[in-house]
Structures are given as C-alpha cells and as structure tokens.
Coordinates of C-alpha atoms and ligand atoms in Angstrom, one line a residue:
M259 CA -84.4 -64.9 56.3
M260 CA -81.0 -63.1 56.1
N261 CA -82.6 -60.2 57.9
E262 CA -83.3 -62.3 61.0
R263 CA -80.7 -62.3 63.7
T264 CA -80.9 -65.0 66.5
E265 CA -78.3 -64.8 69.2
L266 CA -76.2 -67.9 69.6
A267 CA -76.8 -67.8 73.4
S268 CA -80.5 -68.1 72.8
L269 CA -80.0 -71.7 71.4
G270 CA -77.1 -72.9 73.2
E271 CA -74.5 -75.4 71.9
F272 CA -76.9 -78.3 71.5
G273 CA -79.8 -76.2 70.2
L274 CA -77.5 -74.9 67.6
I275 CA -76.1 -78.3 66.6
D276 CA -79.8 -79.6 66.4
R277 CA -80.8 -76.7 64.1
L278 CA -77.7 -77.1 61.9
A279 CA -78.2 -80.9 61.7
K280 CA -81.7 -80.8 60.4
P281 CA -81.0 -80.7 56.7
F282 CA -78.3 -83.3 57.0
E283 CA -80.3 -86.5 57.6
P284 CA -77.9 -89.1 56.3
A285 CA -78.7 -90.4 52.8
L286 CA -76.1 -93.1 52.3
P287 CA -76.8 -96.7 53.3
E288 CA -73.3 -96.7 54.8
T289 CA -74.0 -94.0 57.5
L290 CA -75.5 -96.0 60.4
R291 CA -75.4 -92.8 62.7
G292 CA -74.6 -89.3 61.8
I293 CA -74.7 -86.4 64.1
G294 CA -76.0 -87.0 67.6
D295 CA -73.6 -89.6 69.3
D296 CA -70.0 -89.5 70.5
C297 CA -68.9 -90.8 67.1
A298 CA -70.5 -91.2 63.7
V299 CA -70.8 -94.8 62.8
L300 CA -70.2 -96.1 59.3
D301 CA -70.6 -99.4 57.8
Y302 CA -68.2 -100.2 54.9
G303 CA -68.8 -103.9 55.0
G304 CA -67.1 -106.6 57.0
E305 CA -67.3 -107.6 60.6
S306 CA -66.6 -104.2 62.2
L307 CA -68.0 -100.7 62.0
T308 CA -65.8 -97.5 61.4
L309 CA -66.0 -94.8 64.0
I310 CA -65.1 -91.2 63.4
S311 CA -65.1 -88.2 65.7
T312 CA -63.6 -84.7 65.8
D313 CA -62.7 -82.3 68.7
M314 CA -61.3 -78.8 68.7
L315 CA -59.4 -77.0 71.6
V316 CA -59.2 -73.3 71.4
E317 CA -56.7 -71.1 73.3
G318 CA -58.4 -68.9 75.9
V319 CA -61.5 -71.1 75.7
H320 CA -60.4 -74.7 76.4
F321 CA -56.9 -74.0 77.8
D322 CA -54.7 -71.1 79.1
L323 CA -51.0 -71.5 78.2
A324 CA -50.2 -69.6 81.4
Y325 CA -50.6 -72.9 83.2
C326 CA -51.2 -75.5 80.6
P327 CA -47.8 -77.0 79.4
L328 CA -47.7 -77.6 75.7
K329 CA -46.8 -81.2 76.0
H330 CA -49.8 -81.8 78.3
L331 CA -52.0 -79.9 75.9
G332 CA -50.8 -82.3 73.0
Y333 CA -51.6 -85.2 75.1
K334 CA -54.9 -84.1 76.3
A335 CA -55.9 -83.2 72.6
V336 CA -55.4 -86.7 71.6
A337 CA -56.9 -88.3 74.8
V338 CA -60.2 -86.5 74.5
N339 CA -60.7 -87.7 70.9
V340 CA -59.8 -91.3 71.9
S341 CA -62.4 -90.9 74.7
D342 CA -65.1 -90.6 72.1
I343 CA -64.1 -93.8 70.5
A344 CA -64.1 -95.5 73.9
A345 CA -67.6 -94.1 74.4
M346 CA -68.8 -96.3 71.5
N347 CA -67.1 -99.3 73.1
G348 CA -64.4 -99.1 70.3
T349 CA -60.8 -99.1 69.5
P350 CA -59.0 -96.0 68.3
L351 CA -56.7 -96.5 65.2
H352 CA -55.8 -93.3 63.4
I353 CA -55.7 -89.5 64.1
T354 CA -55.3 -86.5 62.0
V355 CA -54.1 -83.2 63.5
S356 CA -54.9 -79.7 62.3
I357 CA -53.2 -76.6 64.0
A358 CA -53.5 -72.8 63.5
L359 CA -50.4 -71.1 64.9
S360 CA -49.4 -67.5 65.5
N361 CA -45.7 -66.4 65.2
R362 CA -45.7 -66.2 69.0
F363 CA -44.9 -69.8 68.9
S364 CA -41.3 -71.1 68.3
V365 CA -40.5 -74.4 66.4
E366 CA -39.4 -75.7 69.6
A367 CA -42.8 -75.0 71.2
V368 CA -44.8 -76.7 68.5
E369 CA -42.3 -79.7 68.8
E370 CA -43.2 -79.7 72.5
L371 CA -46.9 -79.9 71.6
Y372 CA -46.3 -82.8 69.2
A373 CA -44.1 -84.5 71.8
G374 CA -47.3 -84.7 74.0
M375 CA -49.2 -86.2 71.0
Q376 CA -46.6 -88.7 70.5
V377 CA -46.7 -90.0 74.1
A378 CA -50.6 -90.2 73.6
C379 CA -50.3 -92.0 70.4
K380 CA -48.1 -94.5 72.1
D381 CA -50.3 -94.9 75.2
Y382 CA -53.4 -95.4 73.1
K383 CA -51.7 -97.2 70.2
V384 CA -52.9 -94.9 67.5
D385 CA -51.1 -93.6 64.3
L386 CA -51.0 -90.0 63.4
V387 CA -51.5 -90.0 59.7
G388 CA -52.1 -86.4 58.6
G389 CA -53.4 -83.0 59.3
D390 CA -53.2 -79.4 58.2
T391 CA -51.1 -76.4 59.4
T392 CA -52.1 -72.7 59.1
T393 CA -51.8 -69.3 60.5
S394 CA -53.8 -68.0 63.4
R395 CA -54.3 -64.2 64.4
S396 CA -55.9 -65.0 67.8
G397 CA -54.2 -67.8 69.6
L398 CA -53.6 -71.6 69.1
V399 CA -56.4 -73.7 67.7
L400 CA -55.9 -77.5 67.8
S401 CA -58.4 -79.7 66.0
I402 CA -58.0 -83.6 66.0
S403 CA -60.0 -86.1 64.2
V404 CA -59.9 -89.8 65.2
L405 CA -60.8 -93.0 63.4
G406 CA -61.6 -96.3 65.2
R407 CA -63.3 -99.6 64.9
V408 CA -65.9 -101.6 66.8
G409 CA -67.4 -105.0 66.4
K410 CA -70.9 -105.0 65.1
D411 CA -72.1 -106.9 68.2
K412 CA -70.0 -104.6 70.5
I413 CA -71.1 -101.1 69.6
A414 CA -72.7 -99.0 72.4
Y415 CA -74.8 -96.0 71.3
R416 CA -76.3 -93.4 73.7
S417 CA -79.7 -94.9 72.8
G418 CA -80.0 -98.4 74.0
A419 CA -80.7 -98.2 77.7
N420 CA -83.8 -100.0 79.1
V421 CA -85.7 -99.7 82.3
H422 CA -84.1 -101.6 85.3
D423 CA -80.5 -101.3 83.6
V424 CA -77.8 -100.4 86.0
L425 CA -76.1 -97.0 85.5
C426 CA -72.2 -97.3 86.0
V427 CA -69.5 -94.8 85.9
T428 CA -65.7 -95.3 85.6
G429 CA -63.0 -93.8 87.9
D430 CA -64.0 -90.7 90.0
L431 CA -65.6 -87.4 89.1
G432 CA -65.3 -83.7 89.8
G433 CA -61.4 -83.8 89.9
A434 CA -60.8 -82.1 86.6
Y435 CA -63.0 -79.1 87.5
L436 CA -61.4 -78.7 90.8
G437 CA -58.0 -79.0 89.3
L438 CA -59.0 -76.1 87.1
Q439 CA -60.2 -74.0 90.0
M440 CA -56.7 -74.5 91.8
L441 CA -54.8 -73.5 88.6
E442 CA -57.0 -70.5 88.1
R443 CA -56.6 -69.5 91.6
E444 CA -52.7 -69.8 91.5
K445 CA -52.8 -67.9 88.3
Q446 CA -54.5 -65.0 89.9
V447 CA -52.1 -65.0 92.8
F448 CA -49.2 -65.0 90.5
L449 CA -50.6 -62.1 88.4
S450 CA -51.0 -60.0 91.4
N451 CA -47.5 -60.9 92.7
P452 CA -45.2 -62.8 90.4
T453 CA -42.7 -63.5 93.1
V454 CA -45.1 -65.9 94.8
Q455 CA -44.6 -69.5 93.9
P456 CA -47.7 -71.6 93.1
E457 CA -49.2 -73.4 96.1
L458 CA -50.1 -76.7 94.4
S459 CA -48.6 -79.3 96.7
G460 CA -50.7 -82.3 97.5
K461 CA -52.9 -81.4 94.5
D462 CA -51.1 -83.5 91.9
Y463 CA -54.0 -85.8 91.3
I464 CA -56.7 -83.2 90.5
I465 CA -54.1 -81.0 88.5
Q466 CA -53.2 -84.0 86.4
R467 CA -57.1 -84.7 86.0
Q468 CA -57.2 -81.3 84.4
L469 CA -54.1 -81.1 82.3
K470 CA -53.6 -84.6 81.4
P471 CA -56.9 -86.6 81.3
I472 CA -56.9 -90.3 80.5
A473 CA -59.2 -91.9 78.1
R474 CA -60.8 -95.1 79.5
T475 CA -59.7 -97.5 76.9
D476 CA -58.7 -99.8 79.7
V477 CA -62.4 -100.2 80.6
V478 CA -63.4 -100.9 77.1
F479 CA -61.0 -103.7 77.3
D480 CA -62.3 -104.8 80.8
L481 CA -65.8 -104.9 79.4
Q482 CA -64.8 -107.2 76.6
E483 CA -62.9 -109.5 79.0
A484 CA -66.2 -109.6 81.1
G485 CA -68.1 -110.4 78.0
V486 CA -70.4 -107.4 78.7
V487 CA -71.7 -104.9 76.1
P488 CA -73.2 -101.8 77.6
T489 CA -76.8 -101.1 76.5
S490 CA -75.8 -97.4 76.3
M491 CA -72.6 -95.4 76.8
I492 CA -71.3 -91.8 76.7
D493 CA -68.1 -90.1 77.8
I494 CA -68.2 -87.5 80.5
S495 CA -66.9 -84.2 78.9
D496 CA -69.5 -81.8 80.2
G497 CA -70.4 -83.1 83.7
L498 CA -72.5 -86.1 85.0
A499 CA -75.8 -84.3 84.8
S500 CA -75.6 -83.3 81.2
E501 CA -74.4 -86.9 80.1
V502 CA -77.0 -88.5 82.1
M503 CA -79.7 -86.3 80.3
H504 CA -78.1 -87.4 76.9
L505 CA -78.5 -91.1 77.8
C506 CA -82.1 -90.6 79.1
K507 CA -83.1 -88.4 76.0
N508 CA -81.6 -90.8 73.4
S509 CA -82.8 -94.0 75.2
K510 CA -86.2 -92.6 76.2
V511 CA -85.9 -93.7 79.8
G512 CA -85.7 -91.9 83.2
M513 CA -83.1 -92.4 85.8
V514 CA -82.3 -92.0 89.4
I515 CA -78.7 -91.4 90.6
F516 CA -77.7 -91.8 94.3
E517 CA -75.6 -89.0 95.6
E518 CA -73.9 -91.2 98.1
K519 CA -72.7 -93.5 95.1
I520 CA -71.1 -90.8 93.1
P521 CA -67.3 -91.8 93.2
V522 CA -65.1 -88.9 94.3
D523 CA -61.3 -88.7 95.0
E524 CA -60.3 -87.5 98.6
T525 CA -58.2 -84.6 97.0
A526 CA -61.1 -83.5 95.1
L527 CA -63.4 -83.5 98.2
A528 CA -60.8 -81.6 100.2
T529 CA -60.4 -78.9 97.5
A530 CA -64.1 -78.6 97.0
Q531 CA -64.3 -77.9 100.8
E532 CA -61.3 -75.4 100.6
F533 CA -63.2 -73.5 97.8
N534 CA -66.6 -73.6 99.5
L535 CA -68.0 -75.7 96.8
D536 CA -70.4 -78.6 97.1
I537 CA -68.7 -81.7 95.7
T538 CA -71.8 -83.1 94.3
T539 CA -72.4 -80.0 92.2
C540 CA -68.7 -80.2 90.9
T541 CA -69.3 -83.9 89.8
L542 CA -72.7 -83.0 88.2
N543 CA -71.8 -79.7 86.5
G544 CA -68.0 -79.7 86.4
G545 CA -66.5 -81.0 83.2
E546 CA -63.6 -82.8 81.5
D547 CA -63.4 -85.9 83.6
Y548 CA -63.4 -88.1 80.4
E549 CA -64.8 -91.0 82.4
L550 CA -67.3 -93.3 80.9
L551 CA -70.9 -93.4 81.9
F552 CA -72.8 -96.6 80.7
T553 CA -75.8 -98.7 81.4
V554 CA -75.7 -102.5 81.6
R555 CA -78.5 -105.1 82.0
P556 CA -78.8 -106.1 85.7
Q557 CA -77.5 -109.7 85.0
D558 CA -74.4 -108.3 83.3
F559 CA -73.7 -106.0 86.1
E560 CA -73.1 -109.1 88.2
K561 CA -70.0 -109.9 85.9
L562 CA -68.6 -106.3 86.6
R563 CA -69.2 -106.2 90.4
N564 CA -65.6 -106.9 91.3
S565 CA -64.1 -104.3 88.8
P566 CA -62.1 -101.7 90.7
H567 CA -62.7 -99.1 87.9
I568 CA -66.4 -99.4 87.7
T569 CA -69.1 -98.0 90.2
P570 CA -72.8 -98.4 90.0
I571 CA -74.5 -95.0 90.8
G572 CA -78.1 -95.5 89.8
Y573 CA -80.6 -97.3 87.4
C574 CA -83.0 -96.6 84.7
L575 CA -86.7 -95.8 85.2
P576 CA -89.7 -95.4 82.9
A577 CA -89.3 -92.1 81.2
E578 CA -92.4 -90.7 82.9
Q579 CA -90.7 -91.0 86.3
G580 CA -88.2 -88.4 85.3
I581 CA -84.4 -87.9 85.9
F582 CA -83.4 -87.2 89.5
L583 CA -80.8 -87.2 92.1
H584 CA -81.6 -89.2 95.3
T585 CA -79.6 -86.9 97.8
L586 CA -77.8 -87.9 100.9
N587 CA -80.7 -86.7 103.0
G588 CA -83.2 -88.6 101.0
N589 CA -84.6 -85.9 99.0
H590 CA -85.4 -86.2 95.2
I591 CA -84.0 -83.4 93.1
S592 CA -84.9 -83.2 89.5
L593 CA -81.7 -82.9 87.4
Q594 CA -80.9 -80.0 85.3
A595 CA -78.0 -80.2 82.8
Q596 CA -75.8 -77.2 83.1
G597 CA -72.7 -78.4 81.5
W598 CA -70.7 -75.8 79.6
N599 CA -72.7 -73.3 77.6
H600 CA -70.0 -72.2 75.2
F601 CA -71.8 -69.0 74.3
Ligands
LIG258 P1 -68.9 -84.8 72.3 O1 -69.2 -84.0 73.6 O2 -69.1 -86.3 72.5 O3 -67.6 -84.5 71.7 P2 -70.6 -82.9 71.0 O4 -71.5 -82.4 72.1 O5 -69.3 -82.1 70.8 O6 -70.0 -84.5 71.4 O7 -71.5 -83.0 69.8 C1 -72.6 -83.7 69.7 C2 -72.8 -84.3 68.3 O8 -73.0 -83.1 67.4 C3 -71.8 -85.1 67.7 O9 -72.4 -86.2 66.9 C4 -71.0 -84.2 66.9 O10 -70.3 -84.8 65.8 C5 -72.0 -83.2 66.4 N1 -71.6 -81.9 66.0 C6 -71.0 -81.0 66.8 N2 -70.7 -79.8 66.3 C7 -71.1 -80.0 64.9 C8 -71.1 -79.1 63.8 N3 -70.6 -77.8 63.9 N4 -71.6 -79.6 62.6 C9 -72.1 -80.8 62.6 N5 -72.1 -81.6 63.6 C10 -71.6 -81.3 64.8
LIG259 MG1 -68.3 -87.6 73.9

C-alpha cells in the first residue's frame, strides 16, 4: 500500500476528508456527531450540547499580508470559527489560538494580530483561554478552535431539511469574492508601479466583506426570538452552490434556487460588471461571505417574513428532482459545486 501514490488533486478536499474519516466512526456515546458538519456535537449531559470546531488560515493561501492588515486577520480568524458555531444554531463561548511565526514578525506585529482577536472576542462575547506558539519557516499559520453550546431542542444539523422547506440566506452574497478581486487587482497595479495609490474608493463594503467578515450570531438570536429552529443549516464559506449541495446531500433532498432572489449588494454588482464577471457566478462559486444558509418549515417561514436579514431563495424538492438554479430567463441549470479546491 505504501507504494501506491494517489495525487491529492484527484480526491479534492472533500474526497480526502471522507477517505481519512472512514476509520474514525465515533465510538463514544457522548459523540453525537463527529466529522461531517460545521461542528462536532458532544453530549456531556445536561440541557445543552457542546459544539467544537477548528479552522486554519495559512499565509499565501488564505490571506496575503500585502493587503491584509494583521488586525483584520486576527478578527477574521475568530469570526470564521464563530461562524461554524452559528451554523449549528449555537452560542460561541471559548477559543484557543495556535500560531506559527517566522522571525520576519516583530512583537508589535503579533500584538496587532492579537488586537484584532481581542476586538472579535468582545464582539462575539468569547474568552480566549489558551493556544500554542511555534516557529514557521514558510509564513504565518493561524489555527483557532472554538467551543460553544446549543440547547438540545435548538440544534441545526446539515441533515434535517424536508421537501417543501423554504431555503433562506442571511445578508448578501458575492461581496467577499469581489472584494478579493479588487484587492488583487490593486496589488498587481502597485507591484508594477509602487508610486500609484490604490484605487479602492467606494469599495469599502466589499473590501470589508473580504478582510473583516462578520459571523451571523445576530441571526441565531433573531431565530430564537422568532421561536424558529431551522431544519438544516450551514455557513457559507465556499460559495452558495457548494453549501446547497452539502445541505441536499446530508438531508437527502433536492432544491431549486431562484436566481432573481439571491441577495446581492449594489457595490458587489457594480464591481462584477467592472470585472466582466457574472454576479450570479460570484455568489454561487465565490467564497468567504460567512452568511448562514438554512431551511425552515413553510409555517415557520411566516414568522421570519419581516426579518431584514433573511431572504428566501428557494425550496426543497424530492431528491430525484435534483438541485438546480431557476435562472432570470426561466432556464433550469443543474448546480455544480466548484467552491475552492485547495489542491
Ligand atoms: P467548514 O467549511 O464548515 O469549516 P470543512 O469543509 O472544513 O468545514 O470540513 C468538513 C468536515 O470535515 C468538518 O466536520 C471538519 O471537522 C472535518 N475535517 C476537515 N479536515 C479534517 C481533518 N484533516 N481531519 C479530520 N476531520 C476533518
Ligand atoms: Mg462551516
């Protein structure tokens, strides 16, 4: 077996995780959910369940220090972890932070990174309670783990959607991807002529969407206030298409999404036009919006109708009807998840 060589790219990220996960079927009665959802779900007794998730950010892969301020990076690293707790309809409580640093960083630079984490800890009301520090020879690596809690009757897995449930999304989509396109373009301009100032005026919203995303803990609160528990939920880290496929696969349903319903910010739309990109493609396959995507029973949707942060974009179908986009001109396009293939 050691002689075999399978290229990582041939499996892709999810294929690899599936293959690695096989021998790790949970054996403990406390493990309600292991690999495969936004968080692992653990039952240590009592009213609530414990949630845990971990996410890593790698320099040159997930961020570029040429345009990503360290303070924003610290904030983002916490927010993306908190987002996975929100995706289970839970409340974040504690984080640990592990960093690998090269001597390229000064103490002040590392403090700047931690200042961003501190702001996020305050925003999301979590305590930083530990971590690990080590050396890196190839750029900054930042790994955060988050622990949270959710009531047993409130938890939302990826797997509970039923036919006729309404598919909803929070906020707007595509902005983070278009913010990244702007930053990349200005970096290239700067590299070819360092005297040119970056031209980012009017783009604050999408730049912020990329550099300092917000985890939708506010919507978890809104759902609770409305007395609604989503039948399934996931956060949008890899683009709408990929996350829709995850909900469908885990819930064994099909879905139709209406292109005209997908919420888009006007700066994002204008920027897509500037770059000659199709805005719907940006929402489907761009990443890092960290909005929540969830399904609710039709009667529960009525209770959310007036929420300014929630948009219905489709509904669940029997699995055999497939997963497709109803386009502006009335065509049905089968959805393919592109997401981000890390390899
Ligand atoms: P998310 O996008 O919500 O952060 P991922 O797509 O990163 O989730 O991961 C999907 C699932 O696979 C999660 O349950 C995660 O804990 C698990 N997972 C990812 N990488 C590994 C790994 N190297 N070993 C074990 N489990 C992993
Ligand atoms: Mg997630």
